[in-house]
Amino acid sequence: MKILTAEFIRSCVGSEQFPKGNLPEVAFVGRSNVGKSSLINSLLQRKGLAKVSRTPGKTRAVNVFSVVTDDTLLSRFLLIDLPGYGYAKVSKSVRAQWAPLIEQYLTQREQLRTVVLLVEGRVLGAQDRETIDWLSAIGCPPLVVATKVDKLRPSERVSALRRLEEGLGLDDRAPVIAYSSVTGEGRDRLWAALKQQRRT
Ligand SMILES: Nc1nc2c(ncn2[C@@H]2O[C@H](COP(=O)(O)OP(=O)(O)O)[C@@H](O)[C@H]2O)c(=O)[nH]1
Ligand SMILES: [Mg+2]
């Protein structure tokens, strides 16, 4: 699978700025600092495309990228980088502004093909299960990706991922995809899942 083009289109701070047209969309959600920007860069093989920020919670907009691949199953789509949620460092009033934007995006888009939820491979976040339940309830059951799996010791890896799947209530039909933006592990599996998956 070759990425022919991958480019930033725009940052949306209001729903009226969401893209027009009918290209399929793949949206990425996750807690701030979970490794979302790194994963997007790794997936698209473009180093600085999505900013990798050391300050958690900086991106509050819905960022739209346009992607063209050489694969007919997913040749042209929009990659949507949704703002991270759950920052301690962002004030309540700011949070109140952008949380509805995520919800508007997820509930309004007919073009939305897949929602990818990123969780940390090492730790089961308190909110992760709730987020899956919420996404499922609004009609967007997510594809779940465990990030930063290079940080798992080989001896703990299998049990850690199993614990994660159990904690998230995932079953064998929808196992977590183990990903590392450092080693590139999981990239092929994630692409395969994205090509396959269609929201029902
Ligand atoms: N070891 C390791 N660190 C990662 C990985 N992905 C991201 N990071 C680090 O985690 C931090 C947050 O990454 P970033 O992509 O900005 O997360 P975002 O806030 O979710 O967009 C940065 O310091 C990254 O270098 C990974 O796969 N492995
Ligand atoms: Mg980021």
PDB file of C-alpha atoms and ligand atoms in Angstrom:
ATOM      1  CA  MET A   1       0.000   0.000   0.000  1.00  0.00           C
ATOM      2  CA  LYS A   2       1.497   3.252  -1.134  1.00  0.00           C
ATOM      3  CA  ILE A   3       0.477   6.700   0.038  1.00  0.00           C
ATOM      4  CA  LEU A   4       0.400   8.825  -3.096  1.00  0.00           C
ATOM      5  CA  THR A   5      -0.516  12.099  -1.427  1.00  0.00           C
ATOM      6  CA  ALA A   6      -1.245  13.130   2.147  1.00  0.00           C
ATOM      7  CA  GLU A   7      -1.901  16.765   2.823  1.00  0.00           C
ATOM      8  CA  PHE A   8      -3.393  19.004   5.450  1.00  0.00           C
ATOM      9  CA  ILE A   9      -6.643  20.583   4.279  1.00  0.00           C
ATOM     10  CA  ARG A  10      -7.908  22.656   7.190  1.00  0.00           C
ATOM     11  CA  SER A  11      -8.598  23.054  10.892  1.00  0.00           C
ATOM     12  CA  CYS A  12     -12.295  23.335  11.708  1.00  0.00           C
ATOM     13  CA  VAL A  13     -13.370  25.165  14.845  1.00  0.00           C
ATOM     14  CA  GLY A  14     -17.068  25.100  13.938  1.00  0.00           C
ATOM     15  CA  SER A  15     -19.259  22.513  12.244  1.00  0.00           C
ATOM     16  CA  GLU A  16     -19.918  24.836   9.304  1.00  0.00           C
ATOM     17  CA  GLN A  17     -16.261  24.307   8.379  1.00  0.00           C
ATOM     18  CA  PHE A  18     -16.565  20.527   8.111  1.00  0.00           C
ATOM     19  CA  PRO A  19     -15.690  19.349   4.597  1.00  0.00           C
ATOM     20  CA  LYS A  20     -18.258  19.336   1.830  1.00  0.00           C
ATOM     21  CA  GLY A  21     -18.453  16.587  -0.724  1.00  0.00           C
ATOM     22  CA  ASN A  22     -18.747  12.870  -0.232  1.00  0.00           C
ATOM     23  CA  LEU A  23     -15.284  11.426   0.241  1.00  0.00           C
ATOM     24  CA  PRO A  24     -15.254   8.709   2.904  1.00  0.00           C
ATOM     25  CA  GLU A  25     -13.862   9.814   6.253  1.00  0.00           C
ATOM     26  CA  VAL A  26     -11.783   7.982   8.841  1.00  0.00           C
ATOM     27  CA  ALA A  27     -11.722   9.744  12.216  1.00  0.00           C
ATOM     28  CA  PHE A  28      -9.144   9.317  14.973  1.00  0.00           C
ATOM     29  CA  VAL A  29     -10.010   9.933  18.608  1.00  0.00           C
ATOM     30  CA  GLY A  30      -8.123   9.462  21.836  1.00  0.00           C
ATOM     31  CA  ARG A  31      -6.987  11.019  25.042  1.00  0.00           C
ATOM     32  CA  SER A  32      -4.465  13.745  24.733  1.00  0.00           C
ATOM     33  CA  ASN A  33      -0.906  12.380  24.678  1.00  0.00           C
ATOM     34  CA  VAL A  34      -2.049   8.878  23.705  1.00  0.00           C
ATOM     35  CA  GLY A  35       0.132   9.082  20.581  1.00  0.00           C
ATOM     36  CA  LYS A  36      -2.462  10.149  18.014  1.00  0.00           C
ATOM     37  CA  SER A  37      -0.334  12.594  16.035  1.00  0.00           C
ATOM     38  CA  SER A  38       2.565  10.141  15.984  1.00  0.00           C
ATOM     39  CA  LEU A  39       0.292   7.374  14.754  1.00  0.00           C
ATOM     40  CA  ILE A  40      -1.154   9.520  11.977  1.00  0.00           C
ATOM     41  CA  ASN A  41       2.339  10.474  10.824  1.00  0.00           C
ATOM     42  CA  SER A  42       3.433   6.840  10.973  1.00  0.00           C
ATOM     43  CA  LEU A  43       0.354   5.597   9.142  1.00  0.00           C
ATOM     44  CA  LEU A  44       0.782   8.140   6.366  1.00  0.00           C
ATOM     45  CA  GLN A  45       4.583   7.987   6.432  1.00  0.00           C
ATOM     46  CA  ARG A  46       4.820  11.758   6.649  1.00  0.00           C
ATOM     47  CA  LYS A  47       7.015  12.912   9.492  1.00  0.00           C
ATOM     48  CA  GLY A  48       5.670  16.308  10.419  1.00  0.00           C
ATOM     49  CA  LEU A  49       2.159  16.154   9.002  1.00  0.00           C
ATOM     50  CA  ALA A  50       0.233  15.916  12.256  1.00  0.00           C
ATOM     51  CA  LYS A  51       2.102  17.859  14.881  1.00  0.00           C
ATOM     52  CA  VAL A  52       3.582  15.800  17.661  1.00  0.00           C
ATOM     53  CA  SER A  53       3.116  18.019  20.627  1.00  0.00           C
ATOM     54  CA  ARG A  54       4.808  17.840  23.959  1.00  0.00           C
ATOM     55  CA  THR A  55       2.209  20.106  25.485  1.00  0.00           C
ATOM     56  CA  PRO A  56      -0.872  17.978  26.037  1.00  0.00           C
ATOM     57  CA  GLY A  57      -4.131  19.424  24.846  1.00  0.00           C
ATOM     58  CA  LYS A  58      -2.918  21.999  22.406  1.00  0.00           C
ATOM     59  CA  THR A  59      -5.006  20.957  19.451  1.00  0.00           C
ATOM     60  CA  ARG A  60      -8.631  21.831  19.905  1.00  0.00           C
ATOM     61  CA  ALA A  61      -9.750  21.871  16.315  1.00  0.00           C
ATOM     62  CA  VAL A  62     -10.978  19.150  13.998  1.00  0.00           C
ATOM     63  CA  ASN A  63      -8.072  18.746  11.590  1.00  0.00           C
ATOM     64  CA  VAL A  64      -8.757  17.459   8.108  1.00  0.00           C
ATOM     65  CA  PHE A  65      -6.206  15.711   5.900  1.00  0.00           C
ATOM     66  CA  SER A  66      -6.728  14.440   2.415  1.00  0.00           C
ATOM     67  CA  VAL A  67      -5.165  11.087   1.539  1.00  0.00           C
ATOM     68  CA  VAL A  68      -4.738   9.313  -1.787  1.00  0.00           C
ATOM     69  CA  THR A  69      -3.410   5.753  -1.899  1.00  0.00           C
ATOM     70  CA  ASP A  70      -2.692   3.248  -4.660  1.00  0.00           C
ATOM     71  CA  ASP A  71      -5.169   0.770  -3.158  1.00  0.00           C
ATOM     72  CA  THR A  72      -8.577   0.564  -4.801  1.00  0.00           C
ATOM     73  CA  LEU A  73     -10.281  -0.462  -1.548  1.00  0.00           C
ATOM     74  CA  LEU A  74      -9.466   2.884   0.022  1.00  0.00           C
ATOM     75  CA  SER A  75      -8.053   5.031  -2.725  1.00  0.00           C
ATOM     76  CA  ARG A  76      -9.179   8.444  -1.610  1.00  0.00           C
ATOM     77  CA  PHE A  77     -10.400   9.493   1.815  1.00  0.00           C
ATOM     78  CA  LEU A  78     -10.298  12.236   4.400  1.00  0.00           C
ATOM     79  CA  LEU A  79      -8.434  11.539   7.596  1.00  0.00           C
ATOM     80  CA  ILE A  80     -10.033  13.436  10.460  1.00  0.00           C
ATOM     81  CA  ASP A  81      -7.915  14.195  13.523  1.00  0.00           C
ATOM     82  CA  LEU A  82     -10.392  14.929  16.294  1.00  0.00           C
ATOM     83  CA  PRO A  83      -9.249  16.920  19.325  1.00  0.00           C
ATOM     84  CA  GLY A  84      -8.050  14.855  22.269  1.00  0.00           C
ATOM     85  CA  TYR A  85     -10.283  14.669  25.284  1.00  0.00           C
ATOM     86  CA  GLY A  86      -9.701  14.637  29.000  1.00  0.00           C
ATOM     87  CA  TYR A  87      -6.939  17.129  29.481  1.00  0.00           C
ATOM     88  CA  ALA A  88      -6.248  18.179  33.014  1.00  0.00           C
ATOM     89  CA  LYS A  89      -4.568  21.304  31.702  1.00  0.00           C
ATOM     90  CA  VAL A  90      -7.514  22.756  29.830  1.00  0.00           C
ATOM     91  CA  SER A  91     -10.057  24.816  31.671  1.00  0.00           C
ATOM     92  CA  LYS A  92     -13.661  23.734  31.969  1.00  0.00           C
ATOM     93  CA  SER A  93     -14.938  26.562  29.816  1.00  0.00           C
ATOM     94  CA  VAL A  94     -12.571  25.654  26.989  1.00  0.00           C
ATOM     95  CA  ARG A  95     -13.565  22.023  27.294  1.00  0.00           C
ATOM     96  CA  ALA A  96     -17.226  23.000  27.106  1.00  0.00           C
ATOM     97  CA  GLN A  97     -16.490  24.679  23.770  1.00  0.00           C
ATOM     98  CA  TRP A  98     -14.827  21.836  21.975  1.00  0.00           C
ATOM     99  CA  ALA A  99     -16.542  18.737  23.353  1.00  0.00           C
ATOM    100  CA  PRO A 100     -19.720  19.572  21.391  1.00  0.00           C
ATOM    101  CA  LEU A 101     -17.643  19.919  18.239  1.00  0.00           C
ATOM    102  CA  ILE A 102     -16.473  16.303  18.505  1.00  0.00           C
ATOM    103  CA  GLU A 103     -20.014  15.185  19.169  1.00  0.00           C
ATOM    104  CA  GLN A 104     -21.370  17.206  16.250  1.00  0.00           C
ATOM    105  CA  TYR A 105     -18.778  15.717  13.991  1.00  0.00           C
ATOM    106  CA  LEU A 106     -19.439  12.127  15.066  1.00  0.00           C
ATOM    107  CA  THR A 107     -23.203  12.373  14.899  1.00  0.00           C
ATOM    108  CA  GLN A 108     -23.563  14.452  11.733  1.00  0.00           C
ATOM    109  CA  ARG A 109     -21.265  12.892   9.187  1.00  0.00           C
ATOM    110  CA  GLU A 110     -22.813  10.523   6.687  1.00  0.00           C
ATOM    111  CA  GLN A 111     -19.382  10.236   5.095  1.00  0.00           C
ATOM    112  CA  LEU A 112     -17.929   8.770   8.294  1.00  0.00           C
ATOM    113  CA  ARG A 113     -16.693   5.306   7.485  1.00  0.00           C
ATOM    114  CA  THR A 114     -14.617   4.332  10.501  1.00  0.00           C
ATOM    115  CA  VAL A 115     -13.851   5.766  13.925  1.00  0.00           C
ATOM    116  CA  VAL A 116     -10.486   4.698  15.303  1.00  0.00           C
ATOM    117  CA  LEU A 117     -10.106   4.967  19.084  1.00  0.00           C
ATOM    118  CA  LEU A 118      -6.559   5.037  20.427  1.00  0.00           C
ATOM    119  CA  VAL A 119      -5.821   3.735  23.908  1.00  0.00           C
ATOM    120  CA  GLU A 120      -2.471   3.294  25.646  1.00  0.00           C
ATOM    121  CA  GLY A 121      -1.163  -0.240  25.394  1.00  0.00           C
ATOM    122  CA  ARG A 122       0.252  -0.223  28.914  1.00  0.00           C
ATOM    123  CA  VAL A 123      -2.517   1.275  30.967  1.00  0.00           C
ATOM    124  CA  LEU A 124      -6.228   0.836  30.942  1.00  0.00           C
ATOM    125  CA  GLY A 125      -7.502   4.389  31.184  1.00  0.00           C
ATOM    126  CA  ALA A 126     -10.478   4.961  33.416  1.00  0.00           C
ATOM    127  CA  GLN A 127     -12.336   6.695  30.597  1.00  0.00           C
ATOM    128  CA  ASP A 128     -11.556   4.280  27.790  1.00  0.00           C
ATOM    129  CA  ARG A 129     -14.396   1.859  28.428  1.00  0.00           C
ATOM    130  CA  GLU A 130     -16.821   4.743  28.819  1.00  0.00           C
ATOM    131  CA  THR A 131     -15.643   6.220  25.556  1.00  0.00           C
ATOM    132  CA  ILE A 132     -16.230   2.942  23.713  1.00  0.00           C
ATOM    133  CA  ASP A 133     -19.709   2.673  25.197  1.00  0.00           C
ATOM    134  CA  TRP A 134     -20.469   6.273  24.300  1.00  0.00           C
ATOM    135  CA  LEU A 135     -19.185   5.905  20.730  1.00  0.00           C
ATOM    136  CA  SER A 136     -21.189   2.721  20.297  1.00  0.00           C
ATOM    137  CA  ALA A 137     -24.303   4.381  21.672  1.00  0.00           C
ATOM    138  CA  ILE A 138     -24.086   7.216  19.147  1.00  0.00           C
ATOM    139  CA  GLY A 139     -23.663   4.776  16.277  1.00  0.00           C
ATOM    140  CA  CYS A 140     -19.860   4.824  15.946  1.00  0.00           C
ATOM    141  CA  PRO A 141     -18.511   1.579  17.415  1.00  0.00           C
ATOM    142  CA  PRO A 142     -14.771   2.152  17.170  1.00  0.00           C
ATOM    143  CA  LEU A 143     -11.850   0.210  15.834  1.00  0.00           C
ATOM    144  CA  VAL A 144      -9.568   0.126  18.892  1.00  0.00           C
ATOM    145  CA  VAL A 145      -5.808   0.585  18.574  1.00  0.00           C
ATOM    146  CA  ALA A 146      -3.366   0.151  21.477  1.00  0.00           C
ATOM    147  CA  THR A 147      -0.542   2.682  21.096  1.00  0.00           C
ATOM    148  CA  LYS A 148       3.094   2.676  22.233  1.00  0.00           C
ATOM    149  CA  VAL A 149       3.324  -1.117  22.419  1.00  0.00           C
ATOM    150  CA  ASP A 150       7.107  -0.850  22.015  1.00  0.00           C
ATOM    151  CA  LYS A 151       7.045   0.154  25.670  1.00  0.00           C
ATOM    152  CA  LEU A 152       5.651  -3.237  26.691  1.00  0.00           C
ATOM    153  CA  ARG A 153       8.232  -5.755  27.796  1.00  0.00           C
ATOM    154  CA  PRO A 154       8.021  -8.940  25.728  1.00  0.00           C
ATOM    155  CA  SER A 155       7.272 -10.914  28.872  1.00  0.00           C
ATOM    156  CA  GLU A 156       4.251  -8.794  29.775  1.00  0.00           C
ATOM    157  CA  ARG A 157       2.976  -8.035  26.326  1.00  0.00           C
ATOM    158  CA  VAL A 158       0.456 -10.813  25.765  1.00  0.00           C
ATOM    159  CA  SER A 159      -1.084 -10.517  29.210  1.00  0.00           C
ATOM    160  CA  ALA A 160      -1.141  -6.722  29.061  1.00  0.00           C
ATOM    161  CA  LEU A 161      -2.997  -6.693  25.755  1.00  0.00           C
ATOM    162  CA  ARG A 162      -5.394  -9.361  26.939  1.00  0.00           C
ATOM    163  CA  ARG A 163      -6.096  -7.408  30.105  1.00  0.00           C
ATOM    164  CA  LEU A 164      -6.735  -4.346  27.992  1.00  0.00           C
ATOM    165  CA  GLU A 165      -9.184  -6.183  25.738  1.00  0.00           C
ATOM    166  CA  GLU A 166     -11.021  -7.589  28.753  1.00  0.00           C
ATOM    167  CA  GLY A 167     -11.131  -4.221  30.462  1.00  0.00           C
ATOM    168  CA  LEU A 168     -12.522  -2.626  27.324  1.00  0.00           C
ATOM    169  CA  GLY A 169     -15.088  -5.356  26.802  1.00  0.00           C
ATOM    170  CA  LEU A 170     -13.713  -6.292  23.385  1.00  0.00           C
ATOM    171  CA  ASP A 171     -14.157  -9.822  22.119  1.00  0.00           C
ATOM    172  CA  ASP A 172     -12.327 -11.986  19.592  1.00  0.00           C
ATOM    173  CA  ARG A 173     -14.280 -10.536  16.713  1.00  0.00           C
ATOM    174  CA  ALA A 174     -12.838  -7.092  17.366  1.00  0.00           C
ATOM    175  CA  PRO A 175      -9.401  -7.530  18.917  1.00  0.00           C
ATOM    176  CA  VAL A 176      -7.285  -4.540  19.710  1.00  0.00           C
ATOM    177  CA  ILE A 177      -4.658  -3.629  17.098  1.00  0.00           C
ATOM    178  CA  ALA A 178      -1.225  -3.297  18.713  1.00  0.00           C
ATOM    179  CA  TYR A 179       0.631  -0.302  17.271  1.00  0.00           C
ATOM    180  CA  SER A 180       3.981   1.375  17.673  1.00  0.00           C
ATOM    181  CA  SER A 181       4.798   4.572  15.868  1.00  0.00           C
ATOM    182  CA  VAL A 182       8.436   3.994  16.797  1.00  0.00           C
ATOM    183  CA  THR A 183       8.853   0.563  15.193  1.00  0.00           C
ATOM    184  CA  GLY A 184       6.000   0.691  12.697  1.00  0.00           C
ATOM    185  CA  GLU A 185       4.441  -2.425  14.187  1.00  0.00           C
ATOM    186  CA  GLY A 186       0.728  -2.652  13.471  1.00  0.00           C
ATOM    187  CA  ARG A 187       0.777  -0.355  10.495  1.00  0.00           C
ATOM    188  CA  ASP A 188      -0.140  -3.063   7.987  1.00  0.00           C
ATOM    189  CA  ARG A 189      -2.824  -4.469  10.252  1.00  0.00           C
ATOM    190  CA  LEU A 190      -4.374  -1.068  10.778  1.00  0.00           C
ATOM    191  CA  TRP A 191      -4.433  -0.367   7.048  1.00  0.00           C
ATOM    192  CA  ALA A 192      -5.998  -3.787   6.449  1.00  0.00           C
ATOM    193  CA  ALA A 193      -8.690  -3.045   9.030  1.00  0.00           C
ATOM    194  CA  LEU A 194      -9.367   0.390   7.568  1.00  0.00           C
ATOM    195  CA  LYS A 195      -9.748  -1.080   4.093  1.00  0.00           C
ATOM    196  CA  GLN A 196     -12.144  -3.684   5.388  1.00  0.00           C
ATOM    197  CA  GLN A 197     -14.213  -1.742   7.812  1.00  0.00           C
ATOM    198  CA  ARG A 198     -17.331   0.099   6.956  1.00  0.00           C
ATOM    199  CA  ARG A 199     -19.701   1.614   9.416  1.00  0.00           C
ATOM    200  CA  THR A 200     -23.059  -0.146   9.328  1.00  0.00           C
TER     201      THR A 200
HETATM  202  N1  LIG B   1       7.629   4.874  22.811  1.00  0.00           N
HETATM  203  C1  LIG B   1       6.674   5.460  22.081  1.00  0.00           C
HETATM  204  N2  LIG B   1       6.350   6.753  22.308  1.00  0.00           N
HETATM  205  C2  LIG B   1       5.376   7.327  21.557  1.00  0.00           C
HETATM  206  C3  LIG B   1       4.679   6.578  20.553  1.00  0.00           C
HETATM  207  N3  LIG B   1       3.757   7.392  20.003  1.00  0.00           N
HETATM  208  C4  LIG B   1       3.879   8.587  20.610  1.00  0.00           C
HETATM  209  N4  LIG B   1       4.846   8.573  21.547  1.00  0.00           N
HETATM  210  C5  LIG B   1       5.257   9.682  22.419  1.00  0.00           C
HETATM  211  O1  LIG B   1       4.133  10.083  23.201  1.00  0.00           O
HETATM  212  C6  LIG B   1       4.059  11.515  23.311  1.00  0.00           C
HETATM  213  C7  LIG B   1       2.735  12.029  22.755  1.00  0.00           C
HETATM  214  O2  LIG B   1       2.671  11.764  21.375  1.00  0.00           O
HETATM  215  P1  LIG B   1       1.705  12.573  20.406  1.00  0.00           P
HETATM  216  O3  LIG B   1       1.749  11.849  19.093  1.00  0.00           O
HETATM  217  O4  LIG B   1       1.989  14.025  20.411  1.00  0.00           O
HETATM  218  O5  LIG B   1       0.296  12.313  21.134  1.00  0.00           O
HETATM  219  P2  LIG B   1      -1.123  13.034  20.918  1.00  0.00           P
HETATM  220  O6  LIG B   1      -1.225  14.082  21.957  1.00  0.00           O
HETATM  221  O7  LIG B   1      -2.112  11.934  21.159  1.00  0.00           O
HETATM  222  O8  LIG B   1      -1.165  13.555  19.522  1.00  0.00           O
HETATM  223  C8  LIG B   1       5.260  12.054  22.551  1.00  0.00           C
HETATM  224  O9  LIG B   1       6.291  12.290  23.457  1.00  0.00           O
HETATM  225  C9  LIG B   1       5.614  10.919  21.595  1.00  0.00           C
HETATM  226  O10 LIG B   1       6.980  10.900  21.244  1.00  0.00           O
HETATM  227  C10 LIG B   1       5.055   5.192  20.345  1.00  0.00           C
HETATM  228  O11 LIG B   1       4.495   4.459  19.520  1.00  0.00           O
HETATM  229  N5  LIG B   1       6.051   4.691  21.143  1.00  0.00           N
HETATM  230 MG    MG B   2      -1.543  15.456  18.866  1.00  0.00          MG
END
